[in-house]
Short mmCIF file of C-alpha atoms in Angstrom, two decimals:
data_model
loop_
_atom_site.label_atom_id
_atom_site.label_comp_id
_atom_site.label_asym_id
_atom_site.label_seq_id
_atom_site.Cartn_x
_atom_site.Cartn_y
_atom_site.Cartn_z
CA MET A 296 0.01 -0.02 0.03
CA SER A 297 1.29 3.45 -0.90
CA LYS A 298 2.48 5.65 1.84
CA GLY A 299 3.07 8.72 -0.27
CA PRO A 300 1.71 12.14 0.85
CA VAL A 301 -1.45 12.11 -1.31
CA LYS A 302 -2.51 8.61 -0.12
CA GLU A 303 -1.88 9.65 3.50
CA CYS A 304 -3.92 12.86 3.08
CA VAL A 305 -6.89 11.01 1.71
CA ARG A 306 -6.52 8.39 4.36
CA SER A 307 -6.50 10.88 7.11
CA ARG A 308 -9.88 12.18 5.88
CA THR A 309 -11.54 8.73 5.77
CA PRO A 310 -13.02 7.83 9.26
CA PRO A 311 -11.27 4.99 11.03
CA ARG A 312 -14.20 2.53 10.79
CA GLU A 313 -14.46 2.77 7.01
CA ARG A 314 -10.62 2.66 6.68
CA ILE A 315 -10.36 -0.42 8.74
CA ILE A 316 -13.09 -2.14 6.78
CA GLU A 317 -11.60 -1.15 3.41
CA THR A 318 -8.15 -2.41 4.46
CA ALA A 319 -9.50 -5.64 6.00
CA ARG A 320 -11.51 -6.41 2.79
CA ASP A 321 -8.38 -6.02 0.74
CA LEU A 322 -6.21 -8.13 2.98
CA PHE A 323 -8.87 -10.87 3.57
CA HIS A 324 -9.46 -11.04 -0.21
CA LYS A 325 -5.69 -11.46 -0.94
CA HIS A 326 -4.80 -13.85 1.99
CA GLY A 327 -7.89 -15.45 3.20
CA LEU A 328 -9.82 -14.66 6.50
CA ARG A 329 -7.41 -16.81 8.50
CA GLY A 330 -4.30 -15.68 6.60
CA VAL A 331 -4.28 -12.26 8.14
CA GLY A 332 -4.54 -11.12 11.77
CA VAL A 333 -5.93 -7.95 13.43
CA ASP A 334 -2.51 -6.57 14.03
CA ALA A 335 -1.59 -6.48 10.33
CA ILE A 336 -4.97 -4.99 9.54
CA ALA A 337 -4.70 -2.35 12.09
CA GLU A 338 -1.22 -1.42 10.97
CA ALA A 339 -2.10 -1.44 7.22
CA ALA A 340 -5.11 0.86 8.08
CA GLY A 341 -2.85 3.35 9.86
CA THR A 342 -4.44 2.66 13.17
CA ASN A 343 -3.98 0.39 16.18
CA LYS A 344 -5.50 -2.69 17.73
CA MET A 345 -7.35 -0.78 20.37
CA THR A 346 -9.24 1.43 17.83
CA LEU A 347 -9.98 -1.53 15.85
CA TYR A 348 -11.58 -3.39 18.79
CA ARG A 349 -13.39 -0.26 19.75
CA HIS A 350 -15.16 -0.28 16.46
CA PHE A 351 -15.42 -4.14 16.04
CA GLY A 352 -15.67 -6.14 19.16
CA SER A 353 -13.76 -9.07 17.69
CA LYS A 354 -12.13 -10.27 14.41
CA ASP A 355 -15.27 -12.27 13.84
CA ASP A 356 -17.42 -9.08 14.03
CA LEU A 357 -15.02 -7.26 11.69
CA ILE A 358 -15.36 -10.14 9.11
CA ALA A 359 -19.16 -9.88 9.37
CA ALA A 360 -18.97 -6.04 8.85
CA CYS A 361 -16.63 -6.64 5.83
CA LEU A 362 -19.17 -9.13 4.19
CA THR A 363 -22.01 -6.89 4.97
CA GLU A 364 -20.28 -4.07 3.01
CA ALA A 365 -19.54 -6.35 0.20
CA GLY A 366 -23.26 -7.30 0.04
CA ARG A 367 -24.27 -3.70 0.15
CA GLU A 368 -21.99 -2.91 -2.73
CA ALA A 369 -23.36 -5.83 -4.86
CA ALA A 370 -26.93 -4.68 -3.97
CA GLN A 371 -26.10 -1.21 -5.25
CA GLU A 372 -24.74 -2.54 -8.50
CA TRP A 373 -27.93 -4.56 -8.98
CA ASP A 374 -30.05 -1.52 -8.35
CA GLU A 375 -28.18 0.35 -11.00
CA TRP A 376 -28.44 -2.37 -13.59
CA GLU A 377 -32.17 -2.84 -12.76
CA ALA A 378 -32.78 0.95 -13.23
CA GLU A 379 -30.70 1.00 -16.55
CA PHE A 380 -32.50 -1.99 -18.01
CA ALA A 381 -35.93 -1.49 -16.45
CA ASN A 382 -37.73 -2.05 -19.72
CA ASP A 383 -35.61 -5.00 -20.99
CA PRO A 384 -35.20 -7.60 -18.36
CA LYS A 385 -33.96 -10.15 -20.90
CA LYS A 386 -31.20 -7.84 -21.82
CA LEU A 387 -30.37 -7.30 -18.19
CA LEU A 388 -30.01 -10.98 -17.72
CA LEU A 389 -27.63 -11.21 -20.62
CA GLU A 390 -25.76 -8.17 -19.21
CA TRP A 391 -25.53 -9.90 -15.85
CA ILE A 392 -23.93 -13.02 -17.64
CA ASP A 393 -21.30 -10.74 -19.22
CA CYS A 394 -20.53 -8.86 -16.01
CA ALA A 395 -20.23 -12.16 -13.97
CA MET A 396 -17.78 -13.46 -16.47
CA ALA A 397 -15.76 -10.23 -16.32
CA CYS A 398 -15.69 -10.56 -12.49
CA ALA A 399 -14.30 -14.11 -12.72
CA VAL A 400 -11.69 -13.06 -15.43
CA GLU A 401 -10.53 -9.87 -13.53
CA ASP A 402 -10.33 -11.64 -10.15
CA PRO A 403 -9.14 -15.21 -9.95
CA ARG A 404 -9.62 -15.17 -6.04
CA GLY A 405 -13.29 -15.71 -6.53
CA CYS A 406 -16.19 -14.35 -4.59
CA ASP A 407 -15.42 -13.07 -1.14
CA ILE A 408 -18.80 -14.28 0.24
CA ALA A 409 -18.56 -17.78 -1.06
CA ASN A 410 -14.87 -17.95 0.08
CA ALA A 411 -15.93 -16.80 3.59
CA ALA A 412 -18.45 -19.75 3.64
CA VAL A 413 -15.53 -22.21 3.00
CA GLU A 414 -13.22 -20.68 5.62
CA ILE A 415 -15.71 -20.23 8.42
CA THR A 416 -16.44 -23.56 9.85
CA GLU A 417 -18.26 -22.50 12.98
CA PRO A 418 -22.02 -22.66 12.59
CA ASP A 419 -22.56 -19.70 14.96
CA HIS A 420 -20.11 -17.26 13.60
CA PRO A 421 -21.60 -13.94 13.13
CA ALA A 422 -20.79 -13.78 9.48
CA ARG A 423 -22.90 -16.93 8.73
CA LYS A 424 -26.25 -14.95 8.56
CA VAL A 425 -24.64 -12.30 6.41
CA ILE A 426 -23.39 -14.83 3.92
CA ALA A 427 -26.68 -16.66 3.70
CA GLN A 428 -28.52 -13.27 3.33
CA VAL A 429 -26.35 -11.87 0.61
CA LYS A 430 -26.43 -15.19 -1.42
CA THR A 431 -30.26 -15.39 -1.01
CA ASP A 432 -30.72 -11.81 -2.17
CA HIS A 433 -28.55 -12.33 -5.26
CA ARG A 434 -30.48 -15.45 -6.24
CA ASP A 435 -33.90 -13.76 -5.65
CA ARG A 436 -32.90 -10.87 -7.83
CA LEU A 437 -32.02 -13.30 -10.65
CA ALA A 438 -35.40 -15.01 -10.17
CA ARG A 439 -37.33 -11.73 -10.32
CA ILE A 440 -35.59 -10.81 -13.56
CA CYS A 441 -36.21 -14.19 -15.10
CA HIS A 442 -39.88 -13.83 -14.24
CA ALA A 443 -40.00 -10.33 -15.58
CA ALA A 444 -38.33 -11.53 -18.77
CA GLY A 445 -41.15 -14.05 -19.13
CA PHE A 446 -39.25 -17.42 -18.92
CA ARG A 447 -41.41 -20.32 -18.46
CA ASP A 448 -39.51 -21.84 -15.60
CA ALA A 449 -38.02 -18.76 -14.07
CA GLU A 450 -37.39 -20.10 -10.57
CA LEU A 451 -35.36 -23.10 -11.85
CA LEU A 452 -33.49 -20.99 -14.40
CA ALA A 453 -32.41 -18.57 -11.69
CA ASP A 454 -31.18 -21.56 -9.50
CA ALA A 455 -29.26 -23.01 -12.50
CA LEU A 456 -27.77 -19.69 -13.25
CA THR A 457 -26.85 -19.05 -9.65
CA LEU A 458 -25.13 -22.40 -9.48
CA LEU A 459 -23.31 -21.86 -12.74
CA VAL A 460 -21.78 -18.60 -11.62
CA GLU A 461 -20.85 -19.92 -8.25
CA GLY A 462 -19.22 -22.79 -9.87
CA ALA A 463 -17.43 -20.56 -12.39
CA ARG A 464 -15.83 -18.60 -9.64
CA VAL A 465 -14.74 -21.49 -7.66
CA SER A 466 -13.57 -23.46 -10.65
CA TRP A 467 -11.42 -20.51 -11.75
CA GLN A 468 -9.71 -20.77 -8.47
CA SER A 469 -8.99 -24.43 -8.91
CA VAL A 470 -8.02 -24.75 -12.54
CA GLY A 471 -7.71 -21.06 -13.78
CA PRO A 472 -8.58 -19.99 -17.38
CA GLU A 473 -7.96 -23.38 -18.77
CA GLY A 474 -10.77 -24.83 -16.93
CA PRO A 475 -14.58 -24.85 -17.47
CA GLY A 476 -14.88 -21.44 -15.68
CA SER A 477 -13.93 -19.60 -18.93
CA ARG A 478 -16.93 -21.21 -20.66
CA PHE A 479 -19.36 -19.77 -18.22
CA VAL A 480 -20.89 -17.35 -20.79
CA GLN A 481 -21.47 -20.13 -23.37
CA ALA A 482 -22.87 -22.46 -20.69
CA ALA A 483 -25.09 -19.64 -19.38
CA GLN A 484 -26.35 -18.55 -22.72
CA ALA A 485 -27.14 -22.19 -23.78
CA ILE A 486 -29.18 -22.68 -20.57
CA VAL A 487 -31.00 -19.33 -21.07
CA ALA A 488 -31.78 -20.44 -24.63
CA ALA A 489 -32.94 -23.96 -23.44
CA PHE A 490 -35.30 -22.36 -20.98
CA GLY A 491 -36.91 -20.73 -24.02
CA GLY A 492 -38.44 -17.33 -24.48
CA PRO A 493 -41.57 -15.67 -23.08
CA LYS A 494 -44.52 -17.71 -21.91
CA THR A 495 -47.14 -18.08 -24.54
CA MET B 168 -11.82 -40.16 18.20
CA SER B 169 -12.49 -43.37 20.09
CA LYS B 170 -9.57 -44.65 22.10
CA GLY B 171 -11.07 -47.95 22.95
CA PRO B 172 -9.09 -51.19 22.62
CA VAL B 173 -10.38 -52.29 19.20
CA LYS B 174 -9.71 -48.84 17.60
CA GLU B 175 -6.18 -48.78 19.13
CA CYS B 176 -5.61 -52.30 17.79
CA VAL B 177 -6.71 -51.38 14.29
CA ARG B 178 -4.82 -48.17 14.38
CA SER B 179 -1.46 -49.77 15.50
CA ARG B 180 -1.67 -52.06 12.41
CA THR B 181 -2.15 -49.13 9.98
CA PRO B 182 1.38 -47.68 8.89
CA PRO B 183 2.04 -44.21 10.21
CA ARG B 184 1.86 -42.53 6.77
CA GLU B 185 -1.51 -43.69 5.94
CA ARG B 186 -2.71 -42.91 9.57
CA ILE B 187 -1.39 -39.33 9.40
CA ILE B 188 -3.12 -38.85 6.06
CA GLU B 189 -6.42 -40.27 7.18
CA THR B 190 -6.47 -38.19 10.36
CA ALA B 191 -5.37 -34.97 8.60
CA ARG B 192 -8.00 -35.43 5.93
CA ASP B 193 -10.70 -35.65 8.59
CA LEU B 194 -9.43 -32.67 10.58
CA PHE B 195 -8.83 -30.43 7.51
CA HIS B 196 -12.30 -31.30 6.38
CA LYS B 197 -13.90 -30.32 9.49
CA HIS B 198 -11.91 -27.29 10.49
CA GLY B 199 -10.27 -26.05 7.20
CA LEU B 200 -6.55 -26.23 6.19
CA ARG B 201 -5.61 -23.29 8.32
CA GLY B 202 -7.90 -24.32 11.26
CA VAL B 203 -5.75 -27.12 12.29
CA GLY B 204 -1.97 -27.44 12.97
CA VAL B 205 0.49 -30.34 12.67
CA ASP B 206 0.65 -30.78 16.49
CA ALA B 207 -3.09 -31.45 16.61
CA ILE B 208 -2.79 -33.82 13.59
CA ALA B 209 0.14 -35.75 15.00
CA GLU B 210 -1.59 -36.24 18.37
CA ALA B 211 -4.99 -37.33 16.84
CA ALA B 212 -3.07 -39.76 14.55
CA GLY B 213 -1.35 -41.27 17.76
CA THR B 214 2.08 -40.24 16.65
CA ASN B 215 4.32 -37.18 17.06
CA LYS B 216 5.57 -34.31 15.02
CA MET B 217 8.91 -35.75 14.27
CA THR B 218 7.36 -38.83 12.67
CA LEU B 219 4.93 -36.53 10.76
CA TYR B 220 7.85 -34.36 9.43
CA ARG B 221 9.78 -37.50 8.46
CA HIS B 222 6.97 -38.69 6.28
CA PHE B 223 5.92 -35.15 5.05
CA GLY B 224 8.54 -32.47 4.85
CA SER B 225 6.10 -29.72 5.73
CA LYS B 226 2.37 -29.09 6.39
CA ASP B 227 2.04 -27.94 2.88
CA ASP B 228 3.37 -31.29 1.60
CA LEU B 229 1.07 -33.03 3.92
CA ILE B 230 -1.85 -31.01 2.45
CA ALA B 231 -0.78 -32.05 -1.15
CA ALA B 232 -0.68 -35.63 -0.05
CA CYS B 233 -4.15 -35.52 1.38
CA LEU B 234 -5.52 -34.02 -1.80
CA THR B 235 -3.76 -36.50 -3.90
CA GLU B 236 -5.43 -39.25 -1.80
CA ALA B 237 -8.82 -37.62 -2.25
CA GLY B 238 -8.22 -37.48 -6.05
CA ARG B 239 -7.22 -41.11 -6.04
CA GLU B 240 -10.38 -42.12 -4.32
CA ALA B 241 -12.56 -40.07 -6.60
CA ALA B 242 -10.88 -41.63 -9.69
CA GLN B 243 -11.46 -45.14 -8.20
CA GLU B 244 -15.14 -44.43 -7.80
CA TRP B 245 -15.34 -43.20 -11.43
CA ASP B 246 -13.56 -46.29 -12.61
CA GLU B 247 -16.23 -48.45 -10.73
CA TRP B 248 -19.08 -46.43 -12.23
CA GLU B 249 -17.66 -46.64 -15.69
CA ALA B 250 -17.27 -50.33 -15.39
CA GLU B 251 -20.80 -50.82 -14.20
CA PHE B 252 -22.57 -48.69 -16.72
CA ALA B 253 -19.96 -49.42 -19.65
CA ASN B 254 -22.84 -50.07 -22.09
CA ASP B 255 -25.10 -47.24 -21.06
CA PRO B 256 -23.25 -43.89 -20.76
CA LYS B 257 -26.48 -41.86 -20.62
CA LYS B 258 -27.53 -43.79 -17.51
CA LEU B 259 -24.03 -43.31 -16.13
CA LEU B 260 -24.43 -39.52 -16.54
CA LEU B 261 -27.79 -39.61 -14.62
CA GLU B 262 -26.20 -41.80 -12.05
CA TRP B 263 -23.41 -39.35 -11.50
CA ILE B 264 -26.00 -36.46 -11.13
CA ASP B 265 -27.76 -38.43 -8.33
CA CYS B 266 -24.46 -39.25 -6.54
CA ALA B 267 -23.19 -35.70 -6.77
CA MET B 268 -26.42 -34.60 -5.16
CA ALA B 269 -26.06 -37.23 -2.39
CA CYS B 270 -22.60 -35.89 -1.64
CA ALA B 271 -23.86 -32.24 -1.24
CA VAL B 272 -26.68 -33.37 0.97
CA GLU B 273 -24.52 -35.67 3.20
CA ASP B 274 -21.73 -33.30 3.52
CA PRO B 275 -22.44 -29.65 3.69
CA ARG B 276 -18.73 -28.74 3.97
CA GLY B 277 -18.39 -29.14 0.27
CA CYS B 278 -15.66 -30.50 -1.85
CA ASP B 279 -12.23 -30.71 -0.08
CA ILE B 280 -10.47 -30.08 -3.30
CA ALA B 281 -12.38 -26.92 -4.17
CA ASN B 282 -12.18 -25.71 -0.61
CA ALA B 283 -8.42 -26.03 -0.61
CA ALA B 284 -8.33 -23.82 -3.76
CA VAL B 285 -9.97 -21.11 -1.66
CA GLU B 286 -7.71 -21.54 1.38
CA ILE B 287 -4.44 -21.81 -0.47
CA THR B 288 -3.57 -18.32 -1.59
CA GLU B 289 0.11 -18.96 -2.57
CA PRO B 290 0.47 -19.65 -6.30
CA ASP B 291 3.54 -21.83 -5.70
CA HIS B 292 1.94 -24.13 -3.04
CA PRO B 293 2.56 -27.88 -3.79
CA ALA B 294 -1.04 -28.65 -3.59
CA ARG B 295 -1.97 -26.17 -6.49
CA LYS B 296 -0.99 -28.69 -9.20
CA VAL B 297 -2.83 -31.51 -7.49
CA ILE B 298 -5.97 -29.34 -7.28
CA ALA B 299 -5.87 -28.42 -11.01
CA GLN B 300 -5.11 -31.99 -12.02
CA VAL B 301 -7.94 -33.66 -10.01
CA LYS B 302 -10.47 -31.06 -11.22
CA THR B 303 -9.33 -31.37 -14.79
CA ASP B 304 -9.50 -35.18 -14.67
CA HIS B 305 -13.14 -34.95 -13.23
CA ARG B 306 -14.27 -32.61 -16.00
CA ASP B 307 -12.56 -34.79 -18.75
CA ARG B 308 -14.27 -37.81 -17.41
CA LEU B 309 -17.70 -36.17 -17.66
CA ALA B 310 -16.73 -34.98 -21.26
CA ARG B 311 -15.88 -38.52 -22.32
CA ILE B 312 -19.16 -39.79 -20.91
CA CYS B 313 -21.16 -37.03 -22.76
CA HIS B 314 -19.48 -37.91 -25.91
CA ALA B 315 -20.06 -41.62 -25.49
CA ALA B 316 -23.66 -40.87 -24.69
CA GLY B 317 -23.85 -39.09 -28.18
CA PHE B 318 -24.68 -35.50 -26.96
CA ARG B 319 -24.35 -32.94 -29.76
CA ASP B 320 -22.24 -30.54 -27.82
CA ALA B 321 -20.65 -32.88 -25.39
CA GLU B 322 -17.72 -30.45 -24.38
CA LEU B 323 -20.04 -27.60 -23.39
CA LEU B 324 -22.43 -29.94 -21.62
CA ALA B 325 -19.49 -31.39 -19.48
CA ASP B 326 -18.46 -27.75 -18.68
CA ALA B 327 -21.98 -26.76 -17.72
CA LEU B 328 -22.38 -29.82 -15.59
CA THR B 329 -19.02 -29.26 -13.90
CA LEU B 330 -19.81 -25.71 -13.11
CA LEU B 331 -23.24 -26.71 -11.81
CA VAL B 332 -21.92 -29.30 -9.34
CA GLU B 333 -19.15 -26.97 -8.27
CA GLY B 334 -21.79 -24.29 -7.59
CA ALA B 335 -24.07 -26.73 -5.83
CA ARG B 336 -21.30 -27.74 -3.28
CA VAL B 337 -20.27 -24.07 -2.63
CA SER B 338 -23.84 -22.72 -2.52
CA TRP B 339 -24.78 -25.47 0.04
CA GLN B 340 -21.99 -24.08 2.27
CA SER B 341 -23.23 -20.50 1.97
CA VAL B 342 -27.09 -20.96 2.06
CA GLY B 343 -27.68 -24.52 3.11
CA PRO B 344 -30.49 -26.78 1.95
CA GLU B 345 -32.80 -23.64 1.51
CA GLY B 346 -30.65 -22.47 -1.30
CA PRO B 347 -30.35 -23.39 -4.98
CA GLY B 348 -27.89 -26.20 -4.15
CA SER B 349 -30.85 -28.35 -3.33
CA ARG B 350 -32.15 -27.90 -6.95
CA PHE B 351 -29.05 -29.24 -8.55
CA VAL B 352 -30.69 -32.46 -9.74
CA GLN B 353 -33.52 -30.48 -11.42
CA ALA B 354 -31.14 -28.05 -12.90
CA ALA B 355 -28.70 -30.71 -14.22
CA GLN B 356 -31.51 -32.81 -15.63
CA ALA B 357 -33.06 -29.73 -17.45
CA ILE B 358 -29.55 -28.93 -18.99
CA VAL B 359 -28.99 -32.74 -20.00
CA ALA B 360 -32.60 -32.52 -21.60
CA ALA B 361 -31.75 -29.23 -23.24
CA PHE B 362 -28.61 -30.48 -24.81
CA GLY B 363 -30.74 -33.15 -26.47
CA GLY B 364 -30.21 -36.75 -27.29
CA PRO B 365 -27.82 -38.50 -29.54
CA LYS B 366 -26.51 -36.98 -32.63
CA THR B 367 -28.37 -37.78 -35.75
#
């Protein structure tokens, strides 16, 4: 992370809570939830452990806050797409397919929310509810769009597309661009075509 | 782990290397690769750290050995299926769909190989090649079966089914049985049907 004067200046104007979340998200993404400790996060955020614990009672609470923020960002992106393609849900669906692919290509570390579900083995971890909620919201958005686009079996199409995109992200991590993750767009388009057009 | 006389007797007849791998796979599966250390593995395997390091130079090498063993078991299962349904590749494909679903239902912790890809962030980790090889073999088996069953676009169907099953395992970890993971069979059957029957 740059420590130049401009960065420092911007950083000093960002409140500590936001700064810690931003830094933690970056480090968790790169090294995994268990691959980085609160000391390293506090230091990289230009603060100290006491401040971190004042804002977040524990590392687990910080993880939950990071995933909540990731979910908020994703929801905002959906809102923007839905506003842009309000009159053309089928185009929105195809747009989503392209964007999901771009995410996989740009970022071989996969989805932070799904990765968290792998790393968090405790059933009562505070992030568990956040993970389930964000993933359920994502799937329900897809289902609404599939319904709006008039697909005959919109619920199953939304399930299939959700599984495909989850699979693409995780497969990219295992096999890289040589694997089936790189054929996500073709697979998703084939499924959309198979589910047919509007109800008659 | 039971420490009764029968268990102890069986354990003492298993060579240390196999005992360590078996124990490590169980603990890694439950707690994640980073959630358990070599001390705990050695103790649970009824041995000591020195013996563990004599067989596996490092924890990373032990992880690679565990994933190699998981891949060997999976390959053996495929061999048995392929022998059983040698004359009916389409039935083999449907059998695989049912078995994949059963795996997801029985074991909400997902696939150990895919989980390892999430936890291992170092590109030069010795397990990386094992992960890529096992996943590539799995996908290629599916493609051979889809070809043998006469599907028109066998390669893309194999890719789509691979992404679906990876997605089902990871979705089950995030959302549980309420999520789209539980609709894997319907989604996979719909895709198989969409890709049509034998070439004409």
